[in-house]
Amino acid sequence: MGIDSLKRSLWVFHVNSGSCNGCDIEIIAALTPRYDAERFGIKLVGTPRHADVLLITGPVTKQMKEEVLRVYAQTPDPKVVMVIGNCGSTGGVFYESYNIDGPVDKLFPVDVYVTGCPPRPEAIIEGVVKAWKKLESLEAGK
Amino acid sequence: MNLLTGAIASLLLVPIFVVVGIFLGLLFRGIDRKLGARMQARVGPPVRQPFIDLRKLLMKENMVPRHAIGWVFNSAPVIALVSALLLLLYLPLFGFAPLLEGYGDLILIMYLLMVPAIALAIGGFSSGSTYASVGAQRELVLMMSYEFALAVVTVTIAFIVSLANPLLNAFSLATLAALPVWELAGPIGAIGLVLLLLALMLVMPAELGRIPGDIAEAKTEIADGVLVEYSGRNLALFNLAQDVRTIAFAALVVAFFFPYNIAPHFITLEGSAGMIANAAFFLIKLFIVVFAGSIFVHVAVARFRVDQAAKTYWGPVLGIALVGMALAIFGAMMVI
Ligand code: SF4
């Protein structure tokens, strides 16, 4: 019940797991009036407790691993995990580096990967649309 | 017997008030977000977005943090929503007299207006998060700042009514609705009343926790503050309480300053047609108040720091209210 309302009201929490800030700037760009993500009910929230979508940037450094896991646990179900950027998807330029514990899908299942270093805001919005599709398939599966 | 049937009839009306109050609250929030977006040259979410958000939040998991005091944490949102809805029963809505007329007066309304804010602060303190505690302290500081100005406005209105009609109960909302203050205060008093109205509109954003008075929730500073640990159903209840309180506060402003009905004074409509005209007119008044006091303000300005808020409400706003009080009472005394 109500999964369809989740599609029109995705509240996003942004986790930086040690990124270079490039992806973070693009996420903020996707939320500016030019792209106006609020049209689709997408809203940036300040705490994982309010979130439906976790936007994770960065390759998960050793320092950030516990925090990222904790934020994941603090997000109420049902939730969608999106990884923004090459770093979080594969390790990117930090691939097999000594100080990372990532990429993100080593820690918990990831639903949408948005690649690019950094990805354009359009790509991020397309990723959110894919998150809708995932929710649709969840609904159809039930 | 008559009294009993009357009481039962008003009991039956309570669910209608609850539904209408929640519906109006969400609708006004939707209009708020849409208009705010349009003023920033965006398309904005659909007007029914708050309804979608509510459905979604009710479906989400409701988490209670490990360090929270469970029963306080869970009951605070319920108390907030119930007291906000209770407010509606004591206020004149849609041109009708209040449902519980005679059972409570302005003083009770002032207390009920405070309860959701206190519930929010208690919920914040009980959630065991540092951010929430900071937010709750801010909420209390803010409340202490604007409450005095609000009280000055309220007492002045009641005092003017009682000056003109010492025999009536000046704290009753029905009396206020029947005797518009503008007619009692005379020309000098009218200037004072304008100042009082201004003070009340300046209190409105702080009372409703909207920008510039949203320092207790300040998303970008303290991560949603008091609400930081709330999720799912509890968050939905708090949001609803906030929306309903917007309607209640706007209805209070309307009852103080614009109690006029459109029928049968201005257009000659009798019976149910007149009632519908009055209800529509009430909605227009409500919208104008919410627009001027909340929607326009939160697009136009940025958030106060907590010390700025305290200074503003203890300084200029209280000053406006006090000058307004002096002028209004002086004017009213000249008239009699
Ligand atoms: S993907 Fe590129 S832009 Fe994004 S955080 Fe990694 S290095 Fe920075």
Coordinates of C-alpha atoms and ligand atoms in Angstrom, one line a residue:
Chain A
M1 CA 0.0 0.0 0.0
G2 CA 1.2 3.5 -0.7
I3 CA 4.3 2.6 -2.7
D4 CA 3.0 4.7 -5.5
S5 CA 2.9 7.7 -3.3
L6 CA 6.5 7.1 -2.5
K7 CA 7.3 7.6 -6.2
R8 CA 5.9 11.1 -6.2
S9 CA 7.5 12.1 -2.9
L10 CA 11.1 11.0 -2.8
W11 CA 12.9 12.7 0.1
V12 CA 16.6 12.7 -0.4
F13 CA 19.4 12.5 2.1
H14 CA 22.9 13.2 0.9
V15 CA 25.8 11.2 2.4
N16 CA 29.4 12.1 1.6
S17 CA 31.5 9.1 2.3
G18 CA 34.8 10.8 1.4
S19 CA 34.2 12.2 -2.0
C20 CA 36.2 15.0 -3.6
N21 CA 33.1 17.2 -3.4
G22 CA 32.7 17.2 -7.2
C23 CA 29.7 15.0 -7.1
D24 CA 28.2 16.9 -4.2
I25 CA 28.3 20.1 -6.1
E26 CA 26.4 18.4 -9.0
I27 CA 23.8 17.1 -6.6
I28 CA 23.2 20.6 -5.4
A29 CA 23.1 21.8 -9.0
A30 CA 20.3 19.2 -9.7
L31 CA 18.3 20.8 -6.8
T32 CA 18.6 24.4 -8.0
P33 CA 15.6 26.3 -9.6
R34 CA 17.1 25.6 -13.1
Y35 CA 16.4 21.8 -12.8
D36 CA 13.7 22.2 -10.1
A37 CA 13.5 18.7 -8.7
E38 CA 10.7 19.8 -6.4
R39 CA 8.4 19.5 -9.4
F40 CA 8.5 15.7 -8.8
G41 CA 8.2 16.0 -5.1
I42 CA 11.9 15.5 -4.6
K43 CA 13.2 17.3 -1.5
L44 CA 16.5 17.4 0.2
V45 CA 16.1 16.6 3.9
G46 CA 18.6 17.2 6.7
T47 CA 18.4 13.8 8.5
P48 CA 18.4 10.2 7.4
R49 CA 15.2 9.6 9.5
H50 CA 13.2 11.6 7.0
A51 CA 14.8 10.1 3.9
D52 CA 13.5 7.7 1.3
V53 CA 16.6 7.9 -0.9
L54 CA 20.2 7.8 0.2
L55 CA 22.5 9.6 -2.3
I56 CA 25.9 8.4 -1.5
T57 CA 29.0 10.0 -3.0
G58 CA 32.6 9.0 -2.6
P59 CA 34.5 5.7 -2.3
V60 CA 33.8 5.0 1.4
T61 CA 37.1 5.7 3.2
K62 CA 38.1 3.6 6.2
Q63 CA 37.2 6.5 8.4
M64 CA 33.7 6.8 7.0
K65 CA 32.6 3.2 6.9
E66 CA 31.0 3.0 10.3
E67 CA 29.1 6.3 9.7
V68 CA 27.8 5.2 6.3
L69 CA 26.6 1.9 7.8
R70 CA 24.9 3.8 10.6
V71 CA 23.2 6.2 8.3
Y72 CA 21.9 3.2 6.3
A73 CA 20.5 1.7 9.4
Q74 CA 18.9 5.0 10.5
T75 CA 16.9 5.3 7.3
P76 CA 13.4 3.9 7.7
D77 CA 12.2 1.3 5.2
P78 CA 11.3 1.3 2.3
K79 CA 14.4 3.0 1.0
V80 CA 16.4 3.3 -2.2
V81 CA 20.1 3.6 -2.3
M82 CA 21.7 5.6 -5.1
V83 CA 25.4 5.9 -5.7
I84 CA 26.5 9.1 -7.5
G85 CA 29.8 9.1 -9.2
N86 CA 32.5 6.7 -10.3
C87 CA 34.1 6.6 -6.9
G88 CA 31.2 5.1 -5.2
S89 CA 30.3 2.8 -8.1
T90 CA 33.7 1.2 -8.6
G91 CA 36.3 3.0 -6.6
G92 CA 37.0 5.2 -9.6
V93 CA 40.4 7.0 -9.3
F94 CA 40.8 5.4 -5.9
Y95 CA 40.3 1.9 -7.2
E96 CA 42.2 -0.6 -4.9
S97 CA 43.5 2.2 -2.8
Y98 CA 44.9 1.2 0.6
N99 CA 42.6 3.6 2.6
I100 CA 39.2 2.8 1.2
D101 CA 36.7 0.1 2.3
G102 CA 34.4 0.7 -0.7
P103 CA 32.9 0.8 -3.2
V104 CA 29.5 1.3 -1.6
D105 CA 28.0 -2.1 -2.8
K106 CA 30.5 -3.9 -0.6
L107 CA 28.6 -2.5 2.4
F108 CA 25.0 -2.9 1.4
P109 CA 22.9 -3.4 -1.7
V110 CA 22.8 -0.5 -4.1
D111 CA 19.7 0.1 -6.3
V112 CA 20.9 2.8 -8.8
Y113 CA 24.4 3.6 -10.0
V114 CA 24.9 7.0 -11.6
T115 CA 28.4 7.0 -13.2
G116 CA 30.5 10.0 -14.3
C117 CA 33.3 11.9 -12.7
P118 CA 31.2 13.9 -11.8
P119 CA 27.9 13.0 -13.4
R120 CA 25.9 15.8 -14.9
P121 CA 22.7 17.0 -13.1
E122 CA 20.6 15.5 -15.9
A123 CA 22.2 12.1 -15.2
I124 CA 21.4 12.4 -11.5
I125 CA 17.7 13.2 -12.3
E126 CA 17.6 10.3 -14.7
G127 CA 18.9 8.1 -11.8
V128 CA 16.1 9.2 -9.7
V129 CA 13.7 8.3 -12.4
K130 CA 15.3 4.8 -12.4
A131 CA 14.6 4.7 -8.7
W132 CA 11.0 5.2 -9.5
K133 CA 11.2 2.2 -11.8
K134 CA 12.6 0.1 -9.1
L135 CA 9.8 1.1 -6.8
E136 CA 7.3 0.2 -9.5
S137 CA 8.8 -3.2 -9.9
L138 CA 8.6 -3.6 -6.1
E139 CA 4.9 -2.7 -6.3
A140 CA 4.3 -5.1 -9.2
G141 CA 6.1 -7.9 -7.3
K142 CA 3.9 -7.6 -4.3
Chain B
M1 CA -32.9 17.8 27.4
N2 CA -32.3 20.5 24.9
L3 CA -28.8 21.0 26.2
L4 CA -28.1 17.3 25.9
T5 CA -29.2 17.0 22.3
G6 CA -27.2 20.1 21.5
A7 CA -24.1 18.5 23.1
I8 CA -24.6 15.3 21.1
A9 CA -25.1 17.3 17.9
S10 CA -21.8 19.1 18.5
L11 CA -20.1 15.8 19.2
L12 CA -21.2 14.5 15.9
L13 CA -19.8 17.6 14.2
V14 CA -16.3 17.0 15.7
P15 CA -15.2 14.4 13.1
I16 CA -16.3 16.9 10.3
F17 CA -14.1 19.6 11.9
V18 CA -11.2 17.2 12.1
V19 CA -11.5 16.2 8.5
V20 CA -12.0 19.8 7.2
G21 CA -9.2 21.1 9.4
I22 CA -6.7 18.5 8.1
F23 CA -7.8 18.9 4.5
L24 CA -7.6 22.7 4.7
G25 CA -4.2 22.5 6.4
L26 CA -2.7 20.3 3.7
L27 CA -4.4 22.3 1.0
F28 CA -2.9 25.5 2.3
R29 CA 0.5 23.9 2.6
G30 CA 0.3 22.8 -1.0
I31 CA -0.7 26.3 -2.2
D32 CA 2.1 27.6 -0.1
R33 CA 4.7 25.4 -1.7
K34 CA 3.3 26.0 -5.2
L35 CA 3.2 29.8 -4.8
G36 CA 6.6 29.8 -3.2
A37 CA 8.1 28.0 -6.2
R38 CA 6.4 30.3 -8.6
M39 CA 7.8 33.3 -6.8
Q40 CA 11.3 31.7 -7.3
A41 CA 10.5 31.2 -11.0
R42 CA 10.2 27.5 -10.6
V43 CA 7.3 25.2 -11.7
G44 CA 7.0 23.8 -8.2
P45 CA 5.3 20.7 -6.8
P46 CA 1.6 20.0 -7.6
V47 CA -0.8 21.5 -5.0
R48 CA -1.7 18.0 -3.8
Q49 CA 2.0 17.3 -2.9
P50 CA 1.4 17.5 0.9
F51 CA -1.3 14.8 0.6
I52 CA 1.1 12.5 -1.2
D53 CA 3.8 13.2 1.4
L54 CA 1.3 12.4 4.1
R55 CA 0.4 9.1 2.5
K56 CA 4.0 8.2 2.1
L57 CA 5.0 9.1 5.6
L58 CA 2.2 7.0 7.0
M59 CA 3.5 4.0 5.0
K60 CA 7.1 4.4 6.2
E61 CA 8.7 2.6 9.1
N62 CA 8.2 4.5 12.4
M63 CA 11.6 4.4 14.2
V64 CA 12.2 5.1 17.9
P65 CA 15.9 5.8 18.6
R66 CA 17.6 3.7 21.2
H67 CA 18.3 6.7 23.5
A68 CA 14.8 8.1 23.3
I69 CA 12.2 7.9 26.1
G70 CA 9.7 5.9 24.1
W71 CA 6.3 6.9 25.5
V72 CA 7.2 10.6 25.6
F73 CA 8.7 10.4 22.1
N74 CA 5.6 8.7 20.7
S75 CA 2.9 10.8 22.5
A76 CA 4.4 14.2 21.8
P77 CA 3.2 14.2 18.1
V78 CA -0.3 13.1 19.1
I79 CA -0.6 15.8 21.7
A80 CA 0.6 18.4 19.1
L81 CA -2.0 17.3 16.6
V82 CA -4.9 16.9 19.0
S83 CA -4.3 20.4 20.5
A84 CA -4.1 21.9 17.1
L85 CA -7.4 20.3 16.1
L86 CA -8.9 21.3 19.4
L87 CA -8.1 24.9 18.6
L88 CA -10.4 24.7 15.6
L89 CA -13.4 23.8 17.8
Y90 CA -13.0 27.1 19.7
L91 CA -12.6 29.4 16.7
P92 CA -15.3 30.9 14.4
L93 CA -14.9 29.2 11.1
F94 CA -16.7 29.7 7.8
G95 CA -18.8 32.5 9.2
F96 CA -20.3 30.3 11.9
A97 CA -20.0 30.7 15.6
P98 CA -17.4 28.4 17.3
L99 CA -18.6 24.8 17.9
L100 CA -17.7 24.9 21.6
E101 CA -18.9 28.5 22.2
G102 CA -19.3 29.0 25.9
Y103 CA -17.0 26.2 26.9
G104 CA -13.7 28.1 26.4
D105 CA -12.5 31.6 25.6
L106 CA -9.6 33.6 24.3
I107 CA -7.4 32.6 27.3
L108 CA -7.9 28.9 26.5
I109 CA -7.1 29.6 22.9
M110 CA -3.8 31.3 23.9
Y111 CA -2.9 28.2 25.9
L112 CA -3.9 25.8 23.2
L113 CA -1.8 27.7 20.7
M114 CA 1.2 27.1 22.9
V115 CA 0.7 23.4 23.4
P116 CA 1.9 22.2 20.0
A117 CA 5.1 24.2 20.4
I118 CA 5.7 22.7 23.8
A119 CA 4.9 19.2 22.6
L120 CA 7.4 19.8 19.8
A121 CA 10.1 20.8 22.4
I122 CA 9.3 17.9 24.7
G123 CA 9.5 15.5 21.8
G124 CA 12.8 17.0 20.8
F125 CA 14.2 16.7 24.4
S126 CA 12.9 13.1 24.7
S127 CA 14.5 11.9 21.5
G128 CA 18.0 11.7 23.0
S129 CA 19.8 13.5 20.2
T130 CA 22.0 16.6 20.7
Y131 CA 20.6 18.2 17.6
A132 CA 17.1 17.8 18.8
S133 CA 18.0 19.2 22.2
V134 CA 19.5 22.3 20.6
G135 CA 16.3 22.6 18.5
A136 CA 14.1 22.2 21.5
Q137 CA 15.9 24.9 23.4
R138 CA 15.6 27.2 20.4
E139 CA 11.9 26.5 20.2
L140 CA 11.5 27.5 23.9
V141 CA 13.6 30.7 23.5
L142 CA 11.5 31.6 20.4
M143 CA 8.3 31.0 22.3
M144 CA 9.3 33.2 25.2
S145 CA 10.2 35.9 22.7
Y146 CA 6.9 36.1 20.8
E147 CA 4.4 35.1 23.4
F148 CA 4.4 38.5 25.1
A149 CA 3.6 40.4 22.0
L150 CA 0.9 38.0 21.2
A151 CA -0.6 38.4 24.7
V152 CA -0.5 42.2 24.3
V153 CA -2.5 42.0 21.1
T154 CA -5.0 39.6 22.5
V155 CA -5.6 41.5 25.8
T156 CA -6.0 44.8 23.9
I157 CA -8.6 43.5 21.6
A158 CA -10.6 42.1 24.6
F159 CA -10.1 45.3 26.5
I160 CA -11.5 47.4 23.7
V161 CA -14.6 45.2 23.5
S162 CA -15.1 45.3 27.2
L163 CA -14.7 49.1 27.3
A164 CA -17.6 49.5 24.8
N165 CA -19.8 46.8 26.3
P166 CA -18.9 46.2 29.9
L167 CA -21.8 43.7 30.3
L168 CA -20.6 41.3 27.6
N169 CA -18.0 38.6 28.0
A170 CA -15.1 40.2 26.1
F171 CA -13.0 37.1 26.0
S172 CA -15.7 35.1 24.2
L173 CA -15.0 34.6 20.5
A174 CA -18.7 35.0 19.6
T175 CA -18.6 38.5 21.1
L176 CA -15.6 39.4 19.1
A177 CA -17.2 38.1 15.9
A178 CA -20.3 40.2 16.6
L179 CA -18.5 43.4 17.5
P180 CA -15.7 44.2 15.0
V181 CA -13.1 46.2 16.9
W182 CA -12.6 48.7 14.1
E183 CA -16.1 50.2 14.9
L184 CA -15.3 50.5 18.6
A185 CA -11.9 52.1 18.5
G186 CA -12.5 55.4 16.6
P187 CA -10.1 57.0 14.2
I188 CA -7.0 57.2 16.5
G189 CA -7.7 53.7 17.7
A190 CA -7.8 52.5 14.1
I191 CA -4.2 53.5 13.8
G192 CA -3.4 51.5 16.9
L193 CA -5.3 48.5 15.6
V194 CA -3.3 48.6 12.3
L195 CA -0.1 48.4 14.5
L196 CA -1.6 45.6 16.5
L197 CA -2.4 43.7 13.3
L198 CA 1.1 44.3 12.0
A199 CA 2.6 42.9 15.3
L200 CA 0.3 39.9 15.0
M201 CA 1.4 39.2 11.4
L202 CA 5.0 39.5 12.5
V203 CA 4.5 37.0 15.2
M204 CA 2.8 34.6 12.8
P205 CA 6.0 33.1 11.2
A206 CA 7.6 32.4 14.5
E207 CA 4.4 30.9 16.0
L208 CA 4.1 28.6 13.0
G209 CA 7.7 27.7 12.7
R210 CA 8.1 29.0 9.2
I211 CA 11.0 31.0 7.8
P212 CA 12.3 33.4 9.3
G213 CA 11.0 31.8 12.5
D214 CA 12.0 28.2 11.8
I215 CA 15.1 28.3 13.9
A216 CA 14.0 25.3 15.9
E217 CA 14.0 23.2 12.7
A218 CA 16.8 24.9 10.8
K219 CA 17.6 22.2 8.3
T220 CA 20.9 23.6 7.2
E221 CA 22.3 24.4 10.7
I222 CA 21.1 21.7 13.0
A223 CA 19.8 19.0 10.7
D224 CA 16.0 19.5 11.1
G225 CA 16.5 20.3 14.8
V226 CA 13.6 19.1 17.0
L227 CA 12.4 16.7 14.3
V228 CA 15.8 15.1 13.7
E229 CA 14.9 11.7 15.1
Y230 CA 11.3 11.6 14.0
S231 CA 10.3 9.4 11.1
G232 CA 7.2 7.9 9.5
R233 CA 3.9 8.3 11.4
N234 CA 5.3 10.5 14.1
L235 CA 6.8 12.9 11.6
A236 CA 3.5 12.9 9.7
L237 CA 1.6 13.9 12.8
F238 CA 4.0 16.7 13.6
N239 CA 3.7 18.1 10.1
L240 CA -0.1 17.8 10.2
A241 CA -0.1 19.6 13.5
Q242 CA 1.9 22.4 12.0
D243 CA -0.4 22.7 9.0
V244 CA -3.6 22.7 11.2
R245 CA -2.1 25.3 13.4
T246 CA -1.5 27.5 10.4
I247 CA -5.2 27.4 9.7
A248 CA -6.1 28.0 13.4
F249 CA -3.8 31.0 13.7
A250 CA -5.0 32.5 10.5
A251 CA -8.6 32.0 11.7
L252 CA -7.7 33.7 14.9
V253 CA -6.4 36.7 13.0
V254 CA -9.6 36.8 11.0
A255 CA -11.6 36.6 14.2
F256 CA -9.7 39.5 15.7
F257 CA -9.5 41.9 12.8
F258 CA -11.8 40.7 10.0
P259 CA -14.9 39.2 11.5
Y260 CA -17.1 40.6 8.8
N261 CA -19.4 38.4 6.9
I262 CA -20.3 39.1 3.3
A263 CA -24.0 38.1 3.6
P264 CA -26.4 39.5 4.4
H265 CA -24.7 42.9 5.0
F266 CA -22.9 43.4 1.7
I267 CA -24.8 41.2 -0.7
T268 CA -28.4 40.2 -0.2
L269 CA -28.3 36.4 0.0
E270 CA -30.6 34.5 2.4
G271 CA -30.4 31.1 3.9
S272 CA -28.0 28.5 2.6
A273 CA -26.8 30.6 -0.4
G274 CA -25.7 33.2 2.2
M275 CA -23.9 30.6 4.2
I276 CA -22.0 29.4 1.2
A277 CA -21.1 33.0 0.3
N278 CA -19.9 33.5 3.8
A279 CA -17.9 30.3 3.8
A280 CA -16.2 31.3 0.5
F281 CA -15.5 34.7 1.8
F282 CA -14.0 33.2 4.9
L283 CA -11.7 31.1 2.8
I284 CA -10.6 34.2 0.9
K285 CA -9.8 36.1 4.1
L286 CA -8.0 33.0 5.5
F287 CA -5.9 32.8 2.3
I288 CA -5.0 36.5 2.4
V289 CA -3.8 36.2 6.0
V290 CA -1.8 33.1 5.3
F291 CA -0.3 34.7 2.2
A292 CA 0.7 37.9 3.9
G293 CA 1.9 36.3 7.2
S294 CA 3.6 33.1 5.9
I295 CA 3.9 32.4 2.2
F296 CA 5.2 35.8 1.1
V297 CA 7.4 36.2 4.1
H298 CA 9.2 32.9 3.8
V299 CA 10.0 33.4 0.2
A300 CA 11.2 37.0 0.8
V301 CA 13.5 36.7 3.8
A302 CA 16.1 34.4 5.3
R303 CA 16.2 32.7 8.7
F304 CA 16.8 34.5 11.9
R305 CA 19.6 33.5 14.2
V306 CA 18.2 32.6 17.6
D307 CA 19.6 35.8 19.2
Q308 CA 18.2 37.9 16.3
A309 CA 14.8 36.4 16.7
A310 CA 14.8 37.1 20.5
K311 CA 16.0 40.7 19.9
T312 CA 13.4 41.3 17.1
Y313 CA 10.5 40.0 19.1
W314 CA 11.4 41.6 22.4
G315 CA 12.4 44.8 20.6
P316 CA 10.6 46.1 17.5
V317 CA 7.7 43.7 17.5
L318 CA 6.8 44.2 21.1
G319 CA 7.3 48.0 20.6
I320 CA 4.8 48.0 17.8
A321 CA 2.4 46.0 19.8
L322 CA 2.7 48.3 22.9
V323 CA 2.4 51.5 20.8
G324 CA -0.6 49.9 19.1
M325 CA -2.1 49.0 22.5
A326 CA -1.7 52.6 23.8
L327 CA -3.2 54.2 20.7
A328 CA -6.1 51.6 20.4
I329 CA -7.1 52.0 24.1
F330 CA -6.8 55.8 23.9
G331 CA -8.9 55.9 20.8
A332 CA -11.5 53.6 22.3
M333 CA -11.7 55.7 25.4
M334 CA -12.2 58.8 23.3
V335 CA -15.2 57.2 21.6
I336 CA -17.2 56.4 24.7
Ligands
SF4_1 S1 33.4 10.4 -8.9 FE1 34.8 12.0 -9.4 S2 33.8 13.9 -8.9 FE2 32.7 12.3 -7.9 S3 33.6 12.2 -5.9 FE3 34.7 10.7 -7.1 S4 36.5 11.8 -7.9 FE4 35.0 13.3 -7.1

